[in-house]
């Protein structure tokens, strides 16, 4: 579904991503796991075309998407939920959803406000509240809901559990699993192995802009060496 | 002044506010979504008024024909705005912001000359609205019936805009993009069309603002600049991005002006103060008070304020000493080898090189943008002329004191400006420059008004063109070297630290605002020295010396030569001065040609002449 090869990204003089490759298959939930500053967010932004890649190839369902503008990438079916959520604070919950609304190019079940409210019942109660008045957890839900309104087939979730209360983290994991059951593919980034275990099928471990390890969650769980080298604080 | 005349002026103010609001609302919308400061917005207003003049003149005999003519005029302006976005601006979004500004200013020049070609240079008063050409009595005063239409237009359009922004998907996208347009793009919205749509709407509003004043205001070619300056003030006072704020600000300013007219002449302590002539200064007082009390404007919010996005410039070193000496030597012997005309031209080049160098310091090292740099140049020129002619001082003394006057004026303006940042600050500099201009223009008794002052000649020993040229060379060399030295002094490093990362600089104990304020004084003094030299070299001055055109010339010089380099503004000054000399001689449409040349530059070399891209790269959002 998504395949990234040989991706190189620089910020000015600094090489941030080097020779990065990863793959997401249809219906999979894949986690990109690594410490703060490892390059997870940059990877996602590069896939969306929000930061330019110096080299490499990004393909999505057979289309080459590197060099496409972000809106074109989104229209092909990649939904992006940024780490800092970037809710439109002046707009109400419903209006935020409306900005994300898009009719899908292909067939498939259409996301409607009612459907996303079913997924995140908390949001249903505050449809007219301004985005800026929501709690962190509610903003995260709204950010995902807003992206779902674009009817993506692949969801990029940048650290969805960051800064959330344990109860909300559980809800978030539930929601992601629901999405997976509905056939959505997900690439999420995490520092938190616990959350990754709740939802992911496979993991890539990233450190200093390079993929250091890839394997199933079960393999990663068994590999204490990798975890100690790249993930423990 | 009695009650009824106050009421009449109040209604007059309400009528004036509407048109101003339409223009400012369009400017604010466009800026909010695209981050383009559309200098051409006043030109769109002017175009709307001219079009309405022609269309209503032809089809406006009946009420239906009249109103349709106004609407069509506004729609045509909307289409022009959309075309400007599609054909020109769309290619510049990846360029440094200043290039977009330049592009919109080039559009100003082109529209001005197109209007000159079609409608001529005379003021044209349009047809009265059929059915509303009369007036009615109010407390014994006469009020034109059409004013009621104008009074209603502001609130009605505000209401309609509110509906569009709140109740349509387009409006939601506009609001979302005003906050975070990158995210809107990442959600699959094609920003290009959103931008075009906003440009259409904003330009339509400007065109409508012009069209509806047809029966009240004569159309003329100077409206573009007058209106854009007013619109900047309204947007800054109202708070960027706030439509109700824009209305409130337009109302406040129009009312205060109307009040001044109502007060008229007042005698105080034996002096007669003519309030009706103070209208432009009063606008400034309103703005100053509002900004001190509410830095983001009446209804603006800090969150809606764009981050200061001034270019980042690599530290660049001055050229080696021996190159400097060589250039100075060549310039020093030049008068011996060239004719009189060329000496005068070269003198202009040096004057503008000094002027451009001061703006370059302000932008490059200071990290601020000035749209009104000509203010200091002009204040220097007027100070020199006034000290010579009115105070009867010797020319040498006048020349020495002019930079002091420029520095003090700049410190005064700067005190307000440094409270803001980014585009707000730049708009404020333009507003101040327009105020300085209007004082020079209106204060006949002191400055000679629009005629300016003549007989501003240098002392006898400098009467020879070559002798004066050497004086100019000396002042320019000293001024430029002083600025270069300052750029790499502790003050310069502190400024750059503040420019690149204000928060970190503050944490290091640098008072960024204070340093920026000081920068105003420095560049004001240098620009004023250039202005004084200019005045003495020409022998006469007029308000044009501080017109907006000159401010833009300075920006063009800096950008043309390449912002990254200390030598850039000097080269830019030489190229532009020479180019203007060449084209002014050949055609009356030199403005339009210059505009087209700037557009070609912006479109063909979107990164600037000297690879400015690397140095003007924006910080990632
Ligand atoms: N806008 C930027 N400019 C320069 N460097 C950046 C920028 N954003 C991130 N970086 C650097 O890139 C590296 C990777 O950052 P990021 O992708 O955000 O990591 P992660 O999401 O894994 O925490 C970090 O070292 C960070 O400092
Ligand atoms: Mg991150």
PDB file of C-alpha atoms in Angstrom, chain B residues 260-521:
ATOM      1  CA  UNK B 260     -12.091  67.503  13.210  1.00  0.00           C
ATOM      2  CA  UNK B 261     -13.844  68.965  10.220  1.00  0.00           C
ATOM      3  CA  UNK B 262     -16.809  69.902  12.373  1.00  0.00           C
ATOM      4  CA  UNK B 263     -14.592  71.626  14.906  1.00  0.00           C
ATOM      5  CA  UNK B 264     -12.879  73.614  12.186  1.00  0.00           C
ATOM      6  CA  UNK B 265     -10.668  76.465  13.353  1.00  0.00           C
ATOM      7  CA  UNK B 266     -10.237  76.925  17.058  1.00  0.00           C
ATOM      8  CA  UNK B 267      -8.429  79.741  18.755  1.00  0.00           C
ATOM      9  CA  UNK B 268      -6.391  78.756  21.758  1.00  0.00           C
ATOM     10  CA  UNK B 269      -3.857  80.835  23.636  1.00  0.00           C
ATOM     11  CA  UNK B 270      -3.769  83.304  20.809  1.00  0.00           C
ATOM     12  CA  UNK B 271      -3.063  80.657  18.163  1.00  0.00           C
ATOM     13  CA  UNK B 272      -5.514  79.411  15.630  1.00  0.00           C
ATOM     14  CA  UNK B 273      -5.459  75.671  15.201  1.00  0.00           C
ATOM     15  CA  UNK B 274      -7.135  74.436  12.084  1.00  0.00           C
ATOM     16  CA  UNK B 275      -8.522  71.045  13.004  1.00  0.00           C
ATOM     17  CA  UNK B 276      -9.932  70.484   9.580  1.00  0.00           C
ATOM     18  CA  UNK B 277      -6.415  70.438   8.193  1.00  0.00           C
ATOM     19  CA  UNK B 278      -5.266  68.010  10.835  1.00  0.00           C
ATOM     20  CA  UNK B 279      -7.355  65.091   9.708  1.00  0.00           C
ATOM     21  CA  UNK B 280      -4.407  62.919   8.655  1.00  0.00           C
ATOM     22  CA  UNK B 281      -2.452  63.637  11.769  1.00  0.00           C
ATOM     23  CA  UNK B 282      -5.463  62.789  13.837  1.00  0.00           C
ATOM     24  CA  UNK B 283      -5.686  59.419  12.138  1.00  0.00           C
ATOM     25  CA  UNK B 284      -2.187  58.820  13.390  1.00  0.00           C
ATOM     26  CA  UNK B 285      -3.038  59.866  16.906  1.00  0.00           C
ATOM     27  CA  UNK B 286      -5.936  57.431  16.951  1.00  0.00           C
ATOM     28  CA  UNK B 287      -3.676  54.670  15.738  1.00  0.00           C
ATOM     29  CA  UNK B 288      -0.980  55.485  18.249  1.00  0.00           C
ATOM     30  CA  UNK B 289      -3.377  55.485  21.159  1.00  0.00           C
ATOM     31  CA  UNK B 290      -4.991  52.222  20.105  1.00  0.00           C
ATOM     32  CA  UNK B 291      -1.675  50.486  19.593  1.00  0.00           C
ATOM     33  CA  UNK B 292      -0.330  51.523  22.933  1.00  0.00           C
ATOM     34  CA  UNK B 293      -3.448  50.295  24.675  1.00  0.00           C
ATOM     35  CA  UNK B 294      -4.078  47.236  22.500  1.00  0.00           C
ATOM     36  CA  UNK B 295      -1.033  46.208  20.473  1.00  0.00           C
ATOM     37  CA  UNK B 296      -3.049  43.778  18.370  1.00  0.00           C
ATOM     38  CA  UNK B 297      -5.705  46.276  17.490  1.00  0.00           C
ATOM     39  CA  UNK B 298      -9.188  46.814  18.838  1.00  0.00           C
ATOM     40  CA  UNK B 299     -10.530  43.322  18.182  1.00  0.00           C
ATOM     41  CA  UNK B 300      -7.358  41.521  17.138  1.00  0.00           C
ATOM     42  CA  UNK B 301      -5.957  38.641  19.080  1.00  0.00           C
ATOM     43  CA  UNK B 302      -2.343  37.651  19.512  1.00  0.00           C
ATOM     44  CA  UNK B 303      -3.134  34.137  18.305  1.00  0.00           C
ATOM     45  CA  UNK B 304      -4.326  35.463  14.983  1.00  0.00           C
ATOM     46  CA  UNK B 305      -1.154  37.431  14.557  1.00  0.00           C
ATOM     47  CA  UNK B 306       1.335  35.971  12.161  1.00  0.00           C
ATOM     48  CA  UNK B 307       4.717  35.294  13.602  1.00  0.00           C
ATOM     49  CA  UNK B 308       7.305  37.800  12.594  1.00  0.00           C
ATOM     50  CA  UNK B 309       8.484  36.343   9.370  1.00  0.00           C
ATOM     51  CA  UNK B 310      11.336  38.478   8.383  1.00  0.00           C
ATOM     52  CA  UNK B 311      14.063  37.008   6.336  1.00  0.00           C
ATOM     53  CA  UNK B 312      16.978  35.312   7.887  1.00  0.00           C
ATOM     54  CA  UNK B 313      20.185  36.585   6.486  1.00  0.00           C
ATOM     55  CA  UNK B 314      23.562  35.042   6.721  1.00  0.00           C
ATOM     56  CA  UNK B 315      26.150  37.233   8.307  1.00  0.00           C
ATOM     57  CA  UNK B 316      28.009  38.725   5.445  1.00  0.00           C
ATOM     58  CA  UNK B 317      31.343  40.413   5.611  1.00  0.00           C
ATOM     59  CA  UNK B 318      32.236  43.684   4.032  1.00  0.00           C
ATOM     60  CA  UNK B 319      34.520  43.447   1.033  1.00  0.00           C
ATOM     61  CA  UNK B 320      38.253  43.609   1.630  1.00  0.00           C
ATOM     62  CA  UNK B 321      39.804  46.941   2.449  1.00  0.00           C
ATOM     63  CA  UNK B 322      41.734  47.234  -0.780  1.00  0.00           C
ATOM     64  CA  UNK B 323      38.611  46.721  -2.870  1.00  0.00           C
ATOM     65  CA  UNK B 324      36.859  49.402  -0.919  1.00  0.00           C
ATOM     66  CA  UNK B 325      39.772  51.756  -1.491  1.00  0.00           C
ATOM     67  CA  UNK B 326      39.839  50.953  -5.184  1.00  0.00           C
ATOM     68  CA  UNK B 327      36.129  51.694  -5.613  1.00  0.00           C
ATOM     69  CA  UNK B 328      36.424  54.924  -3.663  1.00  0.00           C
ATOM     70  CA  UNK B 329      39.401  55.955  -5.769  1.00  0.00           C
ATOM     71  CA  UNK B 330      37.565  55.264  -9.019  1.00  0.00           C
ATOM     72  CA  UNK B 331      34.518  57.178  -7.798  1.00  0.00           C
ATOM     73  CA  UNK B 332      36.712  60.057  -6.654  1.00  0.00           C
ATOM     74  CA  UNK B 333      38.387  60.586 -10.020  1.00  0.00           C
ATOM     75  CA  UNK B 334      35.233  59.944 -12.021  1.00  0.00           C
ATOM     76  CA  UNK B 335      34.086  63.618 -12.149  1.00  0.00           C
ATOM     77  CA  UNK B 336      37.301  64.506 -13.915  1.00  0.00           C
ATOM     78  CA  UNK B 337      36.503  62.129 -16.726  1.00  0.00           C
ATOM     79  CA  UNK B 338      32.760  62.391 -17.324  1.00  0.00           C
ATOM     80  CA  UNK B 339      30.353  65.113 -18.425  1.00  0.00           C
ATOM     81  CA  UNK B 340      28.164  67.255 -16.204  1.00  0.00           C
ATOM     82  CA  UNK B 341      25.021  65.223 -16.765  1.00  0.00           C
ATOM     83  CA  UNK B 342      26.794  62.046 -15.750  1.00  0.00           C
ATOM     84  CA  UNK B 343      28.177  63.678 -12.630  1.00  0.00           C
ATOM     85  CA  UNK B 344      24.658  64.565 -11.559  1.00  0.00           C
ATOM     86  CA  UNK B 345      23.489  61.048 -12.278  1.00  0.00           C
ATOM     87  CA  UNK B 346      26.389  59.552 -10.362  1.00  0.00           C
ATOM     88  CA  UNK B 347      25.618  61.907  -7.494  1.00  0.00           C
ATOM     89  CA  UNK B 348      22.070  60.501  -7.436  1.00  0.00           C
ATOM     90  CA  UNK B 349      23.456  56.984  -7.442  1.00  0.00           C
ATOM     91  CA  UNK B 350      25.563  57.731  -4.376  1.00  0.00           C
ATOM     92  CA  UNK B 351      22.677  59.405  -2.557  1.00  0.00           C
ATOM     93  CA  UNK B 352      20.422  56.431  -3.175  1.00  0.00           C
ATOM     94  CA  UNK B 353      23.174  53.983  -2.334  1.00  0.00           C
ATOM     95  CA  UNK B 354      23.389  55.561   1.104  1.00  0.00           C
ATOM     96  CA  UNK B 355      19.607  55.522   1.412  1.00  0.00           C
ATOM     97  CA  UNK B 356      19.386  51.879   0.328  1.00  0.00           C
ATOM     98  CA  UNK B 357      22.216  50.912   2.669  1.00  0.00           C
ATOM     99  CA  UNK B 358      20.233  52.289   5.587  1.00  0.00           C
ATOM    100  CA  UNK B 359      17.184  50.233   4.622  1.00  0.00           C
ATOM    101  CA  UNK B 360      19.401  47.209   4.150  1.00  0.00           C
ATOM    102  CA  UNK B 361      20.724  47.593   7.677  1.00  0.00           C
ATOM    103  CA  UNK B 362      17.183  47.925   8.968  1.00  0.00           C
ATOM    104  CA  UNK B 363      16.042  44.775   7.191  1.00  0.00           C
ATOM    105  CA  UNK B 364      19.137  42.617   7.127  1.00  0.00           C
ATOM    106  CA  UNK B 365      20.626  43.237  10.510  1.00  0.00           C
ATOM    107  CA  UNK B 366      17.596  44.667  12.245  1.00  0.00           C
ATOM    108  CA  UNK B 367      15.232  41.994  10.926  1.00  0.00           C
ATOM    109  CA  UNK B 368      12.396  44.461  10.362  1.00  0.00           C
ATOM    110  CA  UNK B 369      10.685  45.492   7.175  1.00  0.00           C
ATOM    111  CA  UNK B 370       9.989  49.102   6.378  1.00  0.00           C
ATOM    112  CA  UNK B 371       7.427  50.119   3.789  1.00  0.00           C
ATOM    113  CA  UNK B 372       7.933  53.746   4.673  1.00  0.00           C
ATOM    114  CA  UNK B 373      11.639  54.298   4.596  1.00  0.00           C
ATOM    115  CA  UNK B 374      11.253  57.424   2.488  1.00  0.00           C
ATOM    116  CA  UNK B 375       9.903  59.189   5.568  1.00  0.00           C
ATOM    117  CA  UNK B 376      13.404  59.613   6.971  1.00  0.00           C
ATOM    118  CA  UNK B 377      14.858  60.507   3.623  1.00  0.00           C
ATOM    119  CA  UNK B 378      12.167  63.122   3.190  1.00  0.00           C
ATOM    120  CA  UNK B 379      12.451  64.428   6.722  1.00  0.00           C
ATOM    121  CA  UNK B 380      16.173  64.865   6.142  1.00  0.00           C
ATOM    122  CA  UNK B 381      15.470  66.748   2.928  1.00  0.00           C
ATOM    123  CA  UNK B 382      12.834  68.969   4.503  1.00  0.00           C
ATOM    124  CA  UNK B 383      14.882  69.548   7.636  1.00  0.00           C
ATOM    125  CA  UNK B 384      17.793  70.693   5.502  1.00  0.00           C
ATOM    126  CA  UNK B 385      15.607  72.952   3.406  1.00  0.00           C
ATOM    127  CA  UNK B 386      13.736  74.419   6.374  1.00  0.00           C
ATOM    128  CA  UNK B 387      16.881  75.060   8.385  1.00  0.00           C
ATOM    129  CA  UNK B 388      18.394  76.791   5.399  1.00  0.00           C
ATOM    130  CA  UNK B 389      15.428  78.770   4.177  1.00  0.00           C
ATOM    131  CA  UNK B 390      13.251  79.324   7.217  1.00  0.00           C
ATOM    132  CA  UNK B 391      15.785  79.288  10.022  1.00  0.00           C
ATOM    133  CA  UNK B 392      18.398  81.034   7.932  1.00  0.00           C
ATOM    134  CA  UNK B 393      21.189  78.693   8.970  1.00  0.00           C
ATOM    135  CA  UNK B 394      24.222  78.070   6.860  1.00  0.00           C
ATOM    136  CA  UNK B 395      24.058  75.178   4.457  1.00  0.00           C
ATOM    137  CA  UNK B 396      26.821  73.265   6.239  1.00  0.00           C
ATOM    138  CA  UNK B 397      24.947  73.534   9.531  1.00  0.00           C
ATOM    139  CA  UNK B 398      21.678  72.538   7.929  1.00  0.00           C
ATOM    140  CA  UNK B 399      23.327  69.497   6.379  1.00  0.00           C
ATOM    141  CA  UNK B 400      24.782  68.486   9.728  1.00  0.00           C
ATOM    142  CA  UNK B 401      21.545  68.905  11.632  1.00  0.00           C
ATOM    143  CA  UNK B 402      19.342  67.137   9.100  1.00  0.00           C
ATOM    144  CA  UNK B 403      20.444  63.627  10.201  1.00  0.00           C
ATOM    145  CA  UNK B 404      19.709  64.615  13.777  1.00  0.00           C
ATOM    146  CA  UNK B 405      16.195  65.578  12.765  1.00  0.00           C
ATOM    147  CA  UNK B 406      15.817  62.331  10.831  1.00  0.00           C
ATOM    148  CA  UNK B 407      17.109  60.303  13.747  1.00  0.00           C
ATOM    149  CA  UNK B 408      14.746  61.960  16.199  1.00  0.00           C
ATOM    150  CA  UNK B 409      11.772  61.520  13.909  1.00  0.00           C
ATOM    151  CA  UNK B 410      12.687  57.878  13.384  1.00  0.00           C
ATOM    152  CA  UNK B 411      12.968  57.341  17.122  1.00  0.00           C
ATOM    153  CA  UNK B 412       9.540  58.880  17.523  1.00  0.00           C
ATOM    154  CA  UNK B 413       7.968  56.659  14.850  1.00  0.00           C
ATOM    155  CA  UNK B 414       9.990  53.698  16.012  1.00  0.00           C
ATOM    156  CA  UNK B 415       8.732  53.989  19.551  1.00  0.00           C
ATOM    157  CA  UNK B 416       5.327  52.889  18.251  1.00  0.00           C
ATOM    158  CA  UNK B 417       6.540  50.525  15.575  1.00  0.00           C
ATOM    159  CA  UNK B 418       8.697  48.294  17.765  1.00  0.00           C
ATOM    160  CA  UNK B 419       5.645  47.427  19.812  1.00  0.00           C
ATOM    161  CA  UNK B 420       4.580  45.399  16.813  1.00  0.00           C
ATOM    162  CA  UNK B 421       6.392  42.916  14.659  1.00  0.00           C
ATOM    163  CA  UNK B 422       6.448  41.487  11.176  1.00  0.00           C
ATOM    164  CA  UNK B 423       3.935  42.819   8.729  1.00  0.00           C
ATOM    165  CA  UNK B 424       2.171  44.942  11.348  1.00  0.00           C
ATOM    166  CA  UNK B 425       5.348  46.796  11.997  1.00  0.00           C
ATOM    167  CA  UNK B 426       5.883  47.290   8.278  1.00  0.00           C
ATOM    168  CA  UNK B 427       2.366  48.617   7.777  1.00  0.00           C
ATOM    169  CA  UNK B 428       2.867  51.023  10.597  1.00  0.00           C
ATOM    170  CA  UNK B 429       6.040  52.360   9.026  1.00  0.00           C
ATOM    171  CA  UNK B 430       4.081  53.020   5.862  1.00  0.00           C
ATOM    172  CA  UNK B 431       1.340  54.772   7.780  1.00  0.00           C
ATOM    173  CA  UNK B 432       3.891  57.027   9.475  1.00  0.00           C
ATOM    174  CA  UNK B 433       5.513  57.794   6.161  1.00  0.00           C
ATOM    175  CA  UNK B 434       2.158  58.773   4.711  1.00  0.00           C
ATOM    176  CA  UNK B 435       1.521  61.019   7.659  1.00  0.00           C
ATOM    177  CA  UNK B 436       4.893  62.700   7.263  1.00  0.00           C
ATOM    178  CA  UNK B 437       4.077  63.089   3.610  1.00  0.00           C
ATOM    179  CA  UNK B 438       0.696  64.608   4.275  1.00  0.00           C
ATOM    180  CA  UNK B 439       2.135  67.072   6.756  1.00  0.00           C
ATOM    181  CA  UNK B 440       4.622  68.225   4.142  1.00  0.00           C
ATOM    182  CA  UNK B 441       1.827  68.325   1.616  1.00  0.00           C
ATOM    183  CA  UNK B 442      -0.715  70.197   3.712  1.00  0.00           C
ATOM    184  CA  UNK B 443       1.329  72.621   5.750  1.00  0.00           C
ATOM    185  CA  UNK B 444       1.563  75.247   3.050  1.00  0.00           C
ATOM    186  CA  UNK B 445       2.860  77.996   5.275  1.00  0.00           C
ATOM    187  CA  UNK B 446       5.887  76.040   6.409  1.00  0.00           C
ATOM    188  CA  UNK B 447       6.703  73.544   3.699  1.00  0.00           C
ATOM    189  CA  UNK B 448       5.231  75.195   0.653  1.00  0.00           C
ATOM    190  CA  UNK B 449       2.650  72.438   0.353  1.00  0.00           C
ATOM    191  CA  UNK B 450       2.473  70.559  -2.896  1.00  0.00           C
ATOM    192  CA  UNK B 451       4.792  73.045  -4.590  1.00  0.00           C
ATOM    193  CA  UNK B 452       7.553  72.311  -2.137  1.00  0.00           C
ATOM    194  CA  UNK B 453      10.471  74.633  -1.651  1.00  0.00           C
ATOM    195  CA  UNK B 454      12.900  76.071  -4.142  1.00  0.00           C
ATOM    196  CA  UNK B 455      16.279  77.704  -3.838  1.00  0.00           C
ATOM    197  CA  UNK B 456      17.693  75.011  -1.603  1.00  0.00           C
ATOM    198  CA  UNK B 457      21.187  75.438  -2.945  1.00  0.00           C
ATOM    199  CA  UNK B 458      24.461  74.467  -1.341  1.00  0.00           C
ATOM    200  CA  UNK B 459      27.093  76.943  -0.177  1.00  0.00           C
ATOM    201  CA  UNK B 460      29.136  78.738  -2.808  1.00  0.00           C
ATOM    202  CA  UNK B 461      32.171  76.481  -2.503  1.00  0.00           C
ATOM    203  CA  UNK B 462      29.926  73.508  -3.305  1.00  0.00           C
ATOM    204  CA  UNK B 463      28.079  75.142  -6.174  1.00  0.00           C
ATOM    205  CA  UNK B 464      30.159  73.286  -8.714  1.00  0.00           C
ATOM    206  CA  UNK B 465      28.585  69.905  -9.509  1.00  0.00           C
ATOM    207  CA  UNK B 466      31.870  68.093  -9.091  1.00  0.00           C
ATOM    208  CA  UNK B 467      32.579  69.737  -5.734  1.00  0.00           C
ATOM    209  CA  UNK B 468      29.160  68.760  -4.452  1.00  0.00           C
ATOM    210  CA  UNK B 469      29.679  65.275  -5.815  1.00  0.00           C
ATOM    211  CA  UNK B 470      32.825  64.897  -3.724  1.00  0.00           C
ATOM    212  CA  UNK B 471      30.899  65.972  -0.663  1.00  0.00           C
ATOM    213  CA  UNK B 472      28.258  63.358  -1.448  1.00  0.00           C
ATOM    214  CA  UNK B 473      30.922  60.739  -1.956  1.00  0.00           C
ATOM    215  CA  UNK B 474      32.489  61.596   1.379  1.00  0.00           C
ATOM    216  CA  UNK B 475      29.214  61.439   3.294  1.00  0.00           C
ATOM    217  CA  UNK B 476      28.161  58.238   1.561  1.00  0.00           C
ATOM    218  CA  UNK B 477      31.451  56.486   2.242  1.00  0.00           C
ATOM    219  CA  UNK B 478      31.392  57.485   5.892  1.00  0.00           C
ATOM    220  CA  UNK B 479      27.734  56.519   6.250  1.00  0.00           C
ATOM    221  CA  UNK B 480      28.069  53.140   4.570  1.00  0.00           C
ATOM    222  CA  UNK B 481      31.240  52.203   6.424  1.00  0.00           C
ATOM    223  CA  UNK B 482      29.624  53.221   9.689  1.00  0.00           C
ATOM    224  CA  UNK B 483      26.662  50.939   8.997  1.00  0.00           C
ATOM    225  CA  UNK B 484      28.966  48.081   8.020  1.00  0.00           C
ATOM    226  CA  UNK B 485      30.966  48.484  11.170  1.00  0.00           C
ATOM    227  CA  UNK B 486      27.869  48.561  13.237  1.00  0.00           C
ATOM    228  CA  UNK B 487      26.593  45.360  11.668  1.00  0.00           C
ATOM    229  CA  UNK B 488      29.575  43.513  13.096  1.00  0.00           C
ATOM    230  CA  UNK B 489      29.727  45.304  16.423  1.00  0.00           C
ATOM    231  CA  UNK B 490      28.260  43.910  19.623  1.00  0.00           C
ATOM    232  CA  UNK B 491      25.156  45.978  18.890  1.00  0.00           C
ATOM    233  CA  UNK B 492      24.870  44.331  15.466  1.00  0.00           C
ATOM    234  CA  UNK B 493      25.300  40.852  16.904  1.00  0.00           C
ATOM    235  CA  UNK B 494      22.710  41.565  19.534  1.00  0.00           C
ATOM    236  CA  UNK B 495      20.321  42.750  16.853  1.00  0.00           C
ATOM    237  CA  UNK B 496      20.849  39.624  14.821  1.00  0.00           C
ATOM    238  CA  UNK B 497      20.302  37.455  17.837  1.00  0.00           C
ATOM    239  CA  UNK B 498      17.026  39.274  18.392  1.00  0.00           C
ATOM    240  CA  UNK B 499      16.133  38.916  14.743  1.00  0.00           C
ATOM    241  CA  UNK B 500      16.805  35.171  14.538  1.00  0.00           C
ATOM    242  CA  UNK B 501      15.352  34.141  17.851  1.00  0.00           C
ATOM    243  CA  UNK B 502      13.726  36.837  19.937  1.00  0.00           C
ATOM    244  CA  UNK B 503      12.981  34.523  22.818  1.00  0.00           C
ATOM    245  CA  UNK B 504      16.511  33.235  23.092  1.00  0.00           C
ATOM    246  CA  UNK B 505      17.878  36.741  22.836  1.00  0.00           C
ATOM    247  CA  UNK B 506      15.601  37.892  25.623  1.00  0.00           C
ATOM    248  CA  UNK B 507      16.770  34.963  27.680  1.00  0.00           C
ATOM    249  CA  UNK B 508      20.343  36.139  27.160  1.00  0.00           C
ATOM    250  CA  UNK B 509      19.367  39.457  28.615  1.00  0.00           C
ATOM    251  CA  UNK B 510      19.142  41.350  25.311  1.00  0.00           C
ATOM    252  CA  UNK B 511      16.395  43.926  25.236  1.00  0.00           C
ATOM    253  CA  UNK B 512      15.273  43.228  21.683  1.00  0.00           C
ATOM    254  CA  UNK B 513      12.686  45.954  21.526  1.00  0.00           C
ATOM    255  CA  UNK B 514      15.074  48.566  22.765  1.00  0.00           C
ATOM    256  CA  UNK B 515      17.667  47.544  20.211  1.00  0.00           C
ATOM    257  CA  UNK B 516      15.149  47.685  17.423  1.00  0.00           C
ATOM    258  CA  UNK B 517      14.137  51.107  18.605  1.00  0.00           C
ATOM    259  CA  UNK B 518      17.734  52.235  18.504  1.00  0.00           C
ATOM    260  CA  UNK B 519      18.005  50.825  14.973  1.00  0.00           C
ATOM    261  CA  UNK B 520      15.220  53.149  13.901  1.00  0.00           C
ATOM    262  CA  UNK B 521      17.288  56.083  15.124  1.00  0.00           C
TER     263      UNK B 521
END
